[in-house]
Amino acid sequence: MDFITGLTIFVLAVFVGFEIITKIPPTLHTPLMSGSNAISGIAVVGAVLAAGAEKTTFAAVLGMLALVLAMVNVVGGFLVTDRMLHMFRRKDGQ
Amino acid sequence: MNTPEIWINLAYLVAGVLFIFGLKGLTHPKTARRGNLLGATGMLVAVVATLCHTQVLSYTLIIVGMVIGAGVGAFLARWVQMTAMPQMVALFNGLGGAASALVAGAELLRDSMAPEGSAVQSLTVADLAPKSIAIGVSGLIGALTLTGSFIAFSKLQEIWFKKPFKLKFHYVINLGLTLVVILLGIALAMNPLGGVGNLCFWGIIIAAGALGVLLVAPIGGADMPVVIALLNSYSGLAAAATGFVLQNSVLIISGSLVGASGVILTTIMCKAMNRSLFNVLFGVMAADGEGPSDDIYEGKVKWTSPEEVGILFESAQRVVIVPGYGLAVAQAQHAVRELAQELKRRGAEVEYGIHPVAGRMPGHMNVLLAEADVEYDKLKDLDEINPTFPETDVVLVIGANDVVNPLARTDPQSPIAGMPILDVDKARTVVVIKRSLSPGYAGIANPLFAMDNTLMLKSDGKVAMVDILAAVRDV
């Protein structure tokens, strides 16, 4: 994948993001933040690649450190969002 | 591209689509939980696919890292209090940014250590330029997000920098640090494979880290919604930059989705305060504008008691509750709900008017009230609730100040002029629960407190709720 392909994906995904997120009601802004925050923990993918190197080099250790941080972000983010969303309900409708 | 790599990239595409559907689910409370689950599934798909990558040869460090990270994350998510949600989000944000920067650093180091004659070592400086620049940008945004988020966390948790903090020549130092980052970035791009390049990268991390501290330290508590939304956007951009480093599509897609989300929230928050982002970041607020002094209260403020408010509620047909950050501080959300239920039982219609910047993060009040089992369709935003105030018998303002200050409408000289506010002064009676007449964040007096239809109740939010509830039951 060259730089221009990457840039194309980036710009198009930004537009998709704008389209969807403008439709999210203010009530859900906090879960949106923590949920999207968990998605930004996608660096976990890069961390796996770096930490999975054959030999335990300094780069692999950096990768593992990144993996720890990204996993806190991902697991914590999705779980806390679920916990919050669980509370959003409509009594009359249930 | 060899065969396994094609499958992995297809899995990344699936993950990207799941993220998009996940965010789409968040457009309605009914589908939100499933949306979040879809997002988590996307993440799982991406991680599992990556584990199958030919580049992954040893699983020891991966397993150790995953277990520690997942354990800490799950623990934090389980035990954090709902009132502490803003600082939790700030913390997660910072960690995500740091992870992105570290991945970029690891990649740079790996390339530098690659054996003589390997593919990456035969590339020229020009070939490597896009990658080197992406590494620099990832380091810059990632480190800035980390330290900025920690300062935000510390402010919200009230550890350090509770009060806005400014150095002498604060903005000159910021500008200097920015220049240092740019110069180190150029040096990195010119030495993409040597020790110098790596040193430059860590230099960027340090300078950008310092910049993150200095950017957030001077910002006051009530501006936190903007800061948190902005840092949210940065954590996404850091991931996207790392995507460019690794030439990995799923990082770019997710990073840009989150980046876009943060930008939108930042814009909404700024609009709700009628301030520009520049104005928030560089704190040029209120200093020049002059509001009325406290004299306006002289002899005009009517103090009331919980008993009197109880009597008032007896005949009220429609009640609107307006919460602010004070509600979170007093942990009064459950007490508020109980009072609202009692009023409803007596035949009154009760709704909540939520200002976009009430609290310390976007949607803060909504989460607190949802925790107390308030139905989400009773939570109304500005545009919905404002036209109803003239038909409202009693408005109960708890721990909010600037967002109900009519000066925003009436005084073009005021620092909050033009800020969209909740027009509570148009209701028949307004009861304001406050511990003193001290001004809000904008530092100006609030003529609402001295209006004919306003009653002030001097009390802690939670105590007031309990007392009023007792009074209502007594009537």
Coordinates of C-alpha atoms in Angstrom, one line a residue, chain A residues 6-72:
Chain A
G6 CA -3.4 5.4 2.4
L7 CA -4.3 9.1 2.0
T8 CA -7.3 8.1 -0.1
I9 CA -8.6 5.7 2.6
F10 CA -7.9 8.4 5.3
V11 CA -9.9 11.1 3.6
L12 CA -12.8 8.9 2.6
A13 CA -13.0 7.4 6.1
V14 CA -13.0 10.9 7.6
F15 CA -16.1 11.7 5.5
V16 CA -17.8 8.5 6.6
G17 CA -17.0 9.5 10.2
F18 CA -18.5 13.0 9.8
E19 CA -21.7 11.6 8.2
I20 CA -22.4 9.1 10.9
I21 CA -21.3 11.0 14.0
T22 CA -23.3 14.2 13.2
K23 CA -26.4 12.0 13.6
I24 CA -25.5 10.8 17.2
P25 CA -27.8 12.5 19.8
P26 CA -26.2 14.5 22.6
T27 CA -27.6 12.0 25.1
L28 CA -25.0 9.5 23.8
H29 CA -22.0 11.8 23.5
T30 CA -20.2 10.3 26.5
P31 CA -20.6 6.7 25.3
L32 CA -19.6 7.9 21.8
M33 CA -16.4 9.3 23.3
S34 CA -15.5 6.2 25.3
G35 CA -16.5 3.9 22.5
S36 CA -14.7 5.7 19.8
N37 CA -11.8 5.9 22.2
A38 CA -11.7 2.1 22.4
I39 CA -11.6 2.0 18.6
S40 CA -8.6 4.3 18.6
G41 CA -6.9 1.5 20.6
I42 CA -6.5 -0.2 17.2
A43 CA -2.8 0.5 17.6
V44 CA -3.0 -2.8 19.3
V45 CA -2.6 -4.4 15.8
G46 CA 0.7 -2.6 15.3
A47 CA 1.7 -3.5 18.8
V48 CA 1.1 -7.2 18.1
L49 CA 3.3 -7.0 15.0
A50 CA 6.1 -5.3 16.9
A51 CA 5.9 -7.6 20.0
G52 CA 5.8 -10.7 17.9
A53 CA 9.3 -10.4 16.5
E54 CA 11.4 -13.6 16.5
K55 CA 14.0 -12.3 19.0
T56 CA 13.3 -10.3 22.1
T57 CA 14.9 -7.1 20.8
F58 CA 14.4 -3.6 22.3
A59 CA 11.9 -3.0 19.5
A60 CA 9.9 -6.0 20.6
V61 CA 9.9 -4.8 24.2
L62 CA 8.6 -1.4 23.0
G63 CA 5.9 -3.3 21.1
M64 CA 4.9 -5.2 24.3
L65 CA 4.7 -2.0 26.2
A66 CA 2.5 -0.5 23.5
L67 CA 0.4 -3.7 23.6
V68 CA -0.2 -3.3 27.3
L69 CA -1.3 0.3 26.9
A70 CA -3.4 -0.4 23.9
M71 CA -5.1 -3.3 25.5
V72 CA -6.0 -1.2 28.6

